[in-house]
Short mmCIF file of C-alpha atoms and ligand atoms in Angstrom, two decimals:
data_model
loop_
_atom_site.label_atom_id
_atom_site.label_comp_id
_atom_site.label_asym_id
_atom_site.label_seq_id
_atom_site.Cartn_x
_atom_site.Cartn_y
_atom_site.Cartn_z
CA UNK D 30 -119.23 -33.06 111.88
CA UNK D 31 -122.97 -33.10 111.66
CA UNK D 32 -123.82 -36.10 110.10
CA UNK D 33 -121.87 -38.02 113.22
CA UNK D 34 -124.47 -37.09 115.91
CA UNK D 35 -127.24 -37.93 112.79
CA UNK D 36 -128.67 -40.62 114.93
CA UNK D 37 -129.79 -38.92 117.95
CA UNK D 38 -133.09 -38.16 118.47
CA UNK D 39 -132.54 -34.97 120.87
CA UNK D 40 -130.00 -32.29 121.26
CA UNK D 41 -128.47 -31.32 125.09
CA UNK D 42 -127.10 -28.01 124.28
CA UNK D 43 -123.63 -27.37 124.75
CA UNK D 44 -121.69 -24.20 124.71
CA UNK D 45 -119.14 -26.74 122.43
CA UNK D 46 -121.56 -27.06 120.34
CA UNK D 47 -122.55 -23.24 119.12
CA UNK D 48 -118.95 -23.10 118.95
CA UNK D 49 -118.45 -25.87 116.48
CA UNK D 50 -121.35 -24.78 114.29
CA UNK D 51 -120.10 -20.94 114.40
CA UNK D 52 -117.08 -22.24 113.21
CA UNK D 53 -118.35 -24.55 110.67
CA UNK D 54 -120.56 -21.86 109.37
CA UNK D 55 -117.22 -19.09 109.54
CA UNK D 56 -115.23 -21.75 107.73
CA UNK D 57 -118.02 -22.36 104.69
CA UNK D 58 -118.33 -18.26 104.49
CA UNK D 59 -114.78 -18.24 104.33
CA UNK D 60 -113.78 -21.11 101.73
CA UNK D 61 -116.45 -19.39 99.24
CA UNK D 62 -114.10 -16.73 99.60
CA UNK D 63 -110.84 -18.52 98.96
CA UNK D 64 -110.75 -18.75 95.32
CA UNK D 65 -111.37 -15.32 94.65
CA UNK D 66 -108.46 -13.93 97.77
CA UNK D 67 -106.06 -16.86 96.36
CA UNK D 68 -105.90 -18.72 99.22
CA UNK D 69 -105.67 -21.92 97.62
CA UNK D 70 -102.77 -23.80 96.55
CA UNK D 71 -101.61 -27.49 95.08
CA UNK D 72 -98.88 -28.97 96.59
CA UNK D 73 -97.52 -32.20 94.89
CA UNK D 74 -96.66 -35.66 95.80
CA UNK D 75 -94.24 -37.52 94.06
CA UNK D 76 -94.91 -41.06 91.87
CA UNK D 77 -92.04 -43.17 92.02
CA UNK D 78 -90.93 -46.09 89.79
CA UNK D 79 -90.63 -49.11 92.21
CA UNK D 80 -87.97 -50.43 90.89
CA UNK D 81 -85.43 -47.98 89.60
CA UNK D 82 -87.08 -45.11 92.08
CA UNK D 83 -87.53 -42.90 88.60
CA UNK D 84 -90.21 -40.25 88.66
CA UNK D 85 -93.77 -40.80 86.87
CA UNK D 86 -95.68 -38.00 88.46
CA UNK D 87 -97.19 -36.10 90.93
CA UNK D 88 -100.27 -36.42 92.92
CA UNK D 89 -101.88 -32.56 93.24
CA UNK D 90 -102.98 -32.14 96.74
CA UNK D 91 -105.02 -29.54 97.40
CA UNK D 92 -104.09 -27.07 100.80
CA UNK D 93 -105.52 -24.05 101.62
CA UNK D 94 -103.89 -21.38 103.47
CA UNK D 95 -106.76 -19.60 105.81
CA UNK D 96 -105.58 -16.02 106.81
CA UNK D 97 -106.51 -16.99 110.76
CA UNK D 98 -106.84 -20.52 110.87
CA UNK D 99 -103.64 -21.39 108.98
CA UNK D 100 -103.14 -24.32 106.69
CA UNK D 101 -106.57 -26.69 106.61
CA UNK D 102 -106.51 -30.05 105.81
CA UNK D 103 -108.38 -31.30 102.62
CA UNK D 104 -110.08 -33.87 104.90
CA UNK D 105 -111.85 -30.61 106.40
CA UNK D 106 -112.54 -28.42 103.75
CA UNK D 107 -113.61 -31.02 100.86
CA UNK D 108 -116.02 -32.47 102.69
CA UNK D 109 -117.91 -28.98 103.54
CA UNK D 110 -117.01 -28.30 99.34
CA UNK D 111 -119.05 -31.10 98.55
CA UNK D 112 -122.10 -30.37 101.00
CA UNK D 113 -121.94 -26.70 99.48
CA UNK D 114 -121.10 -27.66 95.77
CA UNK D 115 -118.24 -25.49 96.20
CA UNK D 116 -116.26 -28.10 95.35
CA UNK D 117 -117.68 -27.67 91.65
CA UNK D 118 -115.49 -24.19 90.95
CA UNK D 119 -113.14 -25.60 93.25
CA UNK D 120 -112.34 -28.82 91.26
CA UNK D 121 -112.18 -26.67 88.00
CA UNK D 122 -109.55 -24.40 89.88
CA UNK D 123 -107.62 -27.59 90.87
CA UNK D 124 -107.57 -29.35 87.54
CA UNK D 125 -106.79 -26.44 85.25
CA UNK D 126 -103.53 -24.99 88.02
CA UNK D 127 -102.30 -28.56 87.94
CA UNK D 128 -102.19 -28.73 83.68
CA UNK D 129 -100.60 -25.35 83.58
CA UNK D 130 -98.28 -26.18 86.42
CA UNK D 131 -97.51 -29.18 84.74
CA UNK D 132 -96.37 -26.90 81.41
CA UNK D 133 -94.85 -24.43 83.32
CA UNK D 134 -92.09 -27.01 84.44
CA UNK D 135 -91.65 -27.86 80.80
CA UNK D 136 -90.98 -24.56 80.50
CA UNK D 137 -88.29 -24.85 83.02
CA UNK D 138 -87.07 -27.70 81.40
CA UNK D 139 -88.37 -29.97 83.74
CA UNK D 140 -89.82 -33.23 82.73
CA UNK D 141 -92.98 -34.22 84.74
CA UNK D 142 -95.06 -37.62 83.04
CA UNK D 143 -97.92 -37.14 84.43
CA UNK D 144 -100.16 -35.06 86.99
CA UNK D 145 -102.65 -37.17 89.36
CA UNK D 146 -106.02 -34.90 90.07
CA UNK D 147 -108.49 -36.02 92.41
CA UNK D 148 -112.12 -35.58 91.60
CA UNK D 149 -114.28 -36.03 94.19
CA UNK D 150 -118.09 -38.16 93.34
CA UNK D 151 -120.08 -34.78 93.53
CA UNK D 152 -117.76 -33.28 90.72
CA UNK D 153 -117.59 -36.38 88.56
CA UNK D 154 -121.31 -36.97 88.50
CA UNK D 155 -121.84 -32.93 87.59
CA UNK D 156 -123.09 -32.69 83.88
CA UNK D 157 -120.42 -30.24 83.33
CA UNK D 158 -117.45 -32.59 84.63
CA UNK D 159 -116.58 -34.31 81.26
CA UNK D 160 -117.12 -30.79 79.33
CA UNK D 161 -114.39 -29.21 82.08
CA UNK D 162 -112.17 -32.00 81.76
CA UNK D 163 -112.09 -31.09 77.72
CA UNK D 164 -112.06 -27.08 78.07
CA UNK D 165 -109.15 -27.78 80.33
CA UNK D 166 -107.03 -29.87 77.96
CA UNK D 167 -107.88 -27.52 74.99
CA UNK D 168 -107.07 -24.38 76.75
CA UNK D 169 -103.75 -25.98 78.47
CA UNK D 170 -103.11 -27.96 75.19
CA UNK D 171 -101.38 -30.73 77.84
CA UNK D 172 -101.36 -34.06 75.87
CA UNK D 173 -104.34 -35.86 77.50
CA UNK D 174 -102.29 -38.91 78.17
CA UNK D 175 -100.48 -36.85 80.98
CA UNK D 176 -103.49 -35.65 82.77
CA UNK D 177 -104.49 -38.66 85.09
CA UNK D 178 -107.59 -38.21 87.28
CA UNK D 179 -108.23 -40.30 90.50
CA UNK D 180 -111.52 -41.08 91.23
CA UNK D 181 -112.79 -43.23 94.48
CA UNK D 182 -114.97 -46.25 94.84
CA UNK D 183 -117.77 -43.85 95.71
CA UNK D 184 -118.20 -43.16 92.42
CA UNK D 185 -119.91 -46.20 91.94
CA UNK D 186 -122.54 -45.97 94.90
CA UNK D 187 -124.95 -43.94 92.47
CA UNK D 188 -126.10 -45.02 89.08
CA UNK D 189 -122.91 -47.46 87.93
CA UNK D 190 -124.06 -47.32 84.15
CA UNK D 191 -124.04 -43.75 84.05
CA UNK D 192 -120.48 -43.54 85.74
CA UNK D 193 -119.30 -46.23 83.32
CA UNK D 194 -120.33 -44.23 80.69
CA UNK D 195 -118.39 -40.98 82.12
CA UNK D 196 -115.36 -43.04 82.78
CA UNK D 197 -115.42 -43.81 78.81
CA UNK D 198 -115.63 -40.48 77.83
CA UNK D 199 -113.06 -39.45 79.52
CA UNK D 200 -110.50 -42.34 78.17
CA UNK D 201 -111.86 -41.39 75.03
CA UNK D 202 -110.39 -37.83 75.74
CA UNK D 203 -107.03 -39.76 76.17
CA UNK D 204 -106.88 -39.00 80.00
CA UNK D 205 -106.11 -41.90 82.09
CA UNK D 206 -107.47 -42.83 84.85
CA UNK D 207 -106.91 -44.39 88.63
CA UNK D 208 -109.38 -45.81 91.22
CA UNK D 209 -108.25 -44.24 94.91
CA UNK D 210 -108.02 -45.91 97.92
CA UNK D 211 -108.73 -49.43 96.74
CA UNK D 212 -110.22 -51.60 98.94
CA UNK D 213 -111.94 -49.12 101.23
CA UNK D 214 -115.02 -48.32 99.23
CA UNK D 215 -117.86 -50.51 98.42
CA UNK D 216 -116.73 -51.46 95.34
CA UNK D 217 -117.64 -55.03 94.21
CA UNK D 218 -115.00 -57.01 91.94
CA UNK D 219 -117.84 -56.96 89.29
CA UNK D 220 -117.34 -53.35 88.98
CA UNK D 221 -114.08 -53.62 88.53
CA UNK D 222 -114.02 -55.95 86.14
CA UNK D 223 -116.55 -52.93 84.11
CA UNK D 224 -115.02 -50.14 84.53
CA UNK D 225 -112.29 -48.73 82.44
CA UNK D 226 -109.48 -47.87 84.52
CA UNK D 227 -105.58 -47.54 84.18
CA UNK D 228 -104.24 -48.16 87.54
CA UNK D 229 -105.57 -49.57 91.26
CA UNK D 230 -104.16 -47.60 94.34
CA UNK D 231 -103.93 -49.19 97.53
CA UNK D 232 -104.90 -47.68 100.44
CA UNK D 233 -102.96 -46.26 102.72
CA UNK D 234 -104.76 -47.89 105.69
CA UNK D 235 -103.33 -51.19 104.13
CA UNK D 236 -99.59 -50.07 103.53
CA UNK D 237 -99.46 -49.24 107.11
CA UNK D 238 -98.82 -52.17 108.63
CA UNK D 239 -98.11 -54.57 106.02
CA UNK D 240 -94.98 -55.56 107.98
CA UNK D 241 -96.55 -56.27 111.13
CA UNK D 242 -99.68 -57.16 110.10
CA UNK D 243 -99.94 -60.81 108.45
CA UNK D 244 -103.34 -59.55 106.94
CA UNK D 245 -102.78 -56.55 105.65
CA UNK D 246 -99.41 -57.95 104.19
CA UNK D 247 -102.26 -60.55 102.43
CA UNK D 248 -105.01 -57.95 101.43
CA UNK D 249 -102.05 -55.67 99.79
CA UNK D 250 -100.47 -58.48 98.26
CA UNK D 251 -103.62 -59.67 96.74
CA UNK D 252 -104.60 -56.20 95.57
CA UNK D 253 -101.26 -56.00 93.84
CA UNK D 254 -102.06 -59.64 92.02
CA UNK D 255 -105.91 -58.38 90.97
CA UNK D 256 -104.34 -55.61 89.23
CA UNK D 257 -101.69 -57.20 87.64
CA UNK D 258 -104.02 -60.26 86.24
CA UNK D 259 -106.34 -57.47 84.94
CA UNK D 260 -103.67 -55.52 83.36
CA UNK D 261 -103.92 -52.38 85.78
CA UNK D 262 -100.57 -50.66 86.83
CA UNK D 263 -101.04 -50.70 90.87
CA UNK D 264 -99.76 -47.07 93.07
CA UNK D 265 -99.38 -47.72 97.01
CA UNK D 266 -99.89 -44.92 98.83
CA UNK D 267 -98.94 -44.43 102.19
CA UNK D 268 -95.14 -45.74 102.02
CA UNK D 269 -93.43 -44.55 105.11
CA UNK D 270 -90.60 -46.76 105.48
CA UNK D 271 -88.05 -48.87 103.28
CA UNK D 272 -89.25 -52.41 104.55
CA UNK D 273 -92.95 -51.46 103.80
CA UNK D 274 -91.35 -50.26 100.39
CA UNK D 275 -89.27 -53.59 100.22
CA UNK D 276 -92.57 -56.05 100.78
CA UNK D 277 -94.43 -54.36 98.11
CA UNK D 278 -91.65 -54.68 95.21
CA UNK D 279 -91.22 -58.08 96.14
CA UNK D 280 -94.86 -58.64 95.65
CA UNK D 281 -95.09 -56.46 92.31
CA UNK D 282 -96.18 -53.29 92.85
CA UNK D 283 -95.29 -50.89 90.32
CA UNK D 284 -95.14 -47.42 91.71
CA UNK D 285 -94.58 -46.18 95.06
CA UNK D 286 -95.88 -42.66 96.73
CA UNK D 287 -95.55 -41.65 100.26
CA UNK D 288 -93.70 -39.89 102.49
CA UNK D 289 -90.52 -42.91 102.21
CA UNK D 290 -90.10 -40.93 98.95
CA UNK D 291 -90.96 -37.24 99.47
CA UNK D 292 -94.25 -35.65 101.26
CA UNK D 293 -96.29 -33.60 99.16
CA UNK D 294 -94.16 -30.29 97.97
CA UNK D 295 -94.93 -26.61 97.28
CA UNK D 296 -94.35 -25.78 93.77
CA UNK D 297 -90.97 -24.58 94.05
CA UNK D 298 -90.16 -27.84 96.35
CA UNK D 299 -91.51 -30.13 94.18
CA UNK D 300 -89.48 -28.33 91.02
CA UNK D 301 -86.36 -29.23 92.90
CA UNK D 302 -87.61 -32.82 93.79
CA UNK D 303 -87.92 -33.18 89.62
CA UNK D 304 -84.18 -31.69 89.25
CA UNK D 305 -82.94 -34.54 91.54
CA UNK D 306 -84.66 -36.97 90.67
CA UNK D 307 -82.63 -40.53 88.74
CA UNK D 308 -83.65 -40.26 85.17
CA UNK D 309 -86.00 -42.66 83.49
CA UNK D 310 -84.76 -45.82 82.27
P1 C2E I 424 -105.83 -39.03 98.78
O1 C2E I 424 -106.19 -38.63 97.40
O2 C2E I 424 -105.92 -40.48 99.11
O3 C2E I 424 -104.36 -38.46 99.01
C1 C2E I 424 -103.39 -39.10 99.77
C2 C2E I 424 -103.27 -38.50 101.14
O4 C2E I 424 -102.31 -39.22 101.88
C3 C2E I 424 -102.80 -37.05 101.15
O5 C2E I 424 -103.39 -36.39 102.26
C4 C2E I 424 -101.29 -37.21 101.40
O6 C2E I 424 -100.68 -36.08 101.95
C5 C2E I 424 -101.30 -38.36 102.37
N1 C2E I 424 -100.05 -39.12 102.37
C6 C2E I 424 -99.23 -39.32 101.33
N2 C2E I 424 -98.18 -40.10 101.69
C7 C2E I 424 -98.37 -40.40 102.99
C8 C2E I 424 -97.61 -41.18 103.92
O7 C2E I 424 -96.57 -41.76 103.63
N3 C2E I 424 -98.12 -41.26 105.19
C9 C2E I 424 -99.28 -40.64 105.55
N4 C2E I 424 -99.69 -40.78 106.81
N5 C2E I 424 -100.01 -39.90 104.69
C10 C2E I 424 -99.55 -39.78 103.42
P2 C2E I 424 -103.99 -34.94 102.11
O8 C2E I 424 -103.12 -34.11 101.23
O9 C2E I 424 -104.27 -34.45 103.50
O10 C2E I 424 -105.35 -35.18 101.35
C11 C2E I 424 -106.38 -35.92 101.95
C12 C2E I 424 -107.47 -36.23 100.97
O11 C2E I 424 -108.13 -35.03 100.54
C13 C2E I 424 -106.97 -36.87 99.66
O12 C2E I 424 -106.76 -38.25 99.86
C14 C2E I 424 -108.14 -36.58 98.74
O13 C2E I 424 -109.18 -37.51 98.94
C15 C2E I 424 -108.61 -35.23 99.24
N6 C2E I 424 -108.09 -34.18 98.35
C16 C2E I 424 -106.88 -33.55 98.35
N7 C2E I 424 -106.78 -32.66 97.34
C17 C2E I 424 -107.95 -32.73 96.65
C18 C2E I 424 -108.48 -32.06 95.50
O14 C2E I 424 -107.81 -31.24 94.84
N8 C2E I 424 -109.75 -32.38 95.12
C19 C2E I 424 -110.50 -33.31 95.78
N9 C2E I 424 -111.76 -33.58 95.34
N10 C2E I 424 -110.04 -33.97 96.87
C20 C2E I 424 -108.79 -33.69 97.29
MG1 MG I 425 -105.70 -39.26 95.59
MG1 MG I 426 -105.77 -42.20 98.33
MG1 MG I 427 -107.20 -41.28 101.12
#
C-alpha cells in the first residue's frame, strides 16, 4: 500500500514494485468496472441474541468476485474505493441490495430484524449520504427501524459537529445506528457521550483473547459496562469459540456475531441460517 512507504524520502526501484503498482492500478480499472459486470455481492453475518442464541440480524459484508483474481477481501478493495470515491456508487449499491434483500426474505417468509450496513467516513461525510439513506428507504419502503448502519470512530476525526448533526438526521429517519470496532479508533469518551448512537461493537482485536488475556478480558468487560450505563445495546464481534462466548454473557453483552455462530453467508446460505434459526422469545 502506498501510504506505508509515505515516509521515505527516496525510492530504490524494484521489479516488486512496478508489479505492485501495475496491479494496484489493474485492480482500480477493474473495480470501476464491477458494478456495471455484477461482480459484486453481500454476503451476511449473523446477529445473535446472547442469551437465548435468537436471531436479530445480519451484518452485510461486502465481497467481490474478480473474474481473474477471485474473491477480494473488503480490506483490499474499500480502501482503494475510498481513495477513488468509488466507494460513493459503491455504498449506494450496498445499502439499497441489502433493504431489498432484506424484503425479499419476507417474501420468503423469512423473518430478518434488522440489516447492519457499513458506511465507510468518505461516504458518510458525502452531502448526498443522508439524501441516499432516504431515497433508499422510500424506494425499498423497509421500515427505517430495520435498516441499521455501522459507522467507525473515524467518523469523528473530521469536523465532530457536523457528523453529530448527520448522525441526527439519520435517527430522525428512524434508522438506527452502531459505532464499529469500539475501542480502536480515536474516539474520546466525550464523543461518546454526544453522539447519538444505538449500540457499541467491540472489536474483534479485543474478543480474541479475552480468555487468555487478563487485559483484554478487562478492556471488553469495561466496554460492555460503558454501554450498558449509557443505555447502548453492545455487539462483539469476532466470537470464535464458546468460552470467549461464555466470558462475554457473563459480563453482559447482549448480542454475539462471529464465526462461533455462523461466518458470513451467501444469500441462499444465509436464507437457510434464518430457517434454522430458535425463534425469538
Ligand atoms: P467489519 O465491519 O468490522 O466487519 C467484520 C469483519 O470481521 C468481517 O470481515 C467479518 O467477516 C470478520 N469476522 C466476523 N466474525 C469473525 C470471527 O469470528 N473471526 C474473524 N477472524 N473474523 C470475523 P470482512 O468481511 O473481510 O470485512 C472487513 C471489513 O471491510 C469490515 O469490517 C468493514 O470495515 C469493511 N466492509 C465490508 N463490507 C463493507 C461495505 O459494504 N461497505 C464498507 N464501507 N465497508 C465494508
Ligand atoms: Mg461492520
Ligand atoms: Mg467491526
Ligand atoms: Mg473491523
Amino acid at each position: 500500500h502506498a501510504k506505508q512507504g509515505g515516509e521515505r524520502r527516496y525510492c530504490v526501484f524494484e521489479p516488486s514494485m512496478t508489479e505492485h503498482l501495475n496491479n494496484q492500478l489493474g485492480i482500480e480499472t477493474d473495480l470501476r468496472l464491477a458494478l456495471a459486470r455484477d461482480e459484486l455481492e453481500l454476503h451476511y453475518q449473523p446477529k445473535v441474541s446472547s442469551g437465548t442464541l435468537s436471531l436479530l440480524g445480519a451484518e452485510a459484508l461486502l465481497r467481490w468476485r474478480h473474474p481473474v483474481h477471485g474473491m477480494i477481501s473488503p480490506a483490499r478493495f474499500i480502501p482503494l474505493a475510498e481513495e477513488t470515491g468509488l466507494i460513493l456508487a459503491i455504498g449506494r449499491w450496498v445499502l439499497r441490495k441489502a433493504c431489498t434483500d432484506l424484503l425479499a426474505w419476507r417474501e420468503l417468509g423469512l423473518d430478518l430484524p434488522s440489516v447492519s450496513v457499513n458506511v465507510s467516513a468518505r461516504q458518510f461525510s458525502d452531502s448526498t449520504f443522508v439524501p441516499t439513506v432516504r431515497q433508499v428507504l422510500e424506494q425499498t419502503g423497509i421500515e427505517p427501524h430495520r435498516l441499521d448502519l455501522e459507522i467507525t470512530e473515524s467518523v469523528m476525526t473530521g469536523d465532530v459537529e457536523r457528523a453529530v448533526q448527520i448522525l441526527l438526521q439519520l435517527k430522525d429517519m428512524g434508522v438506527t445506528l452502531s459505532m464499529d470496532d469500539f475501542g480502536t479508533g480515536y474516539s474520546s469518551l466525550n464523543y461518546i457521550k454526544t453522539f447519538p448512537i444505538d449500540t457499541l461493537k467491540i472489536d474483534q482485536t479485543f474478543v480474541r483473547d479475552v480468555t487468555g488475556s487478563p487485559k483484554d478480558a478487562a478492556i471488553a468487560a469495561t466496554i460492555i459496562t460503558l454501554a450498558m450505563n449509557l443505555n447502548f445495546s453492545v455487539v462483539a464481534e469476532g466470537v470464535e469459540t464458546a468460552e470467549q462466548a461464555d466470558f462475554l454473557r457473563s459480563r453482559g453483552c447482549d448480542v454475539f456475531q462471529g464465526y462461533w455462530i455462523s461466518r458470513p453467508l451467501p444469500g441462499e446460505a444465509f436464507a437457510d441460517f434464518v430457517r434454522k434459526s430458535p425463534p425469538r422469545a
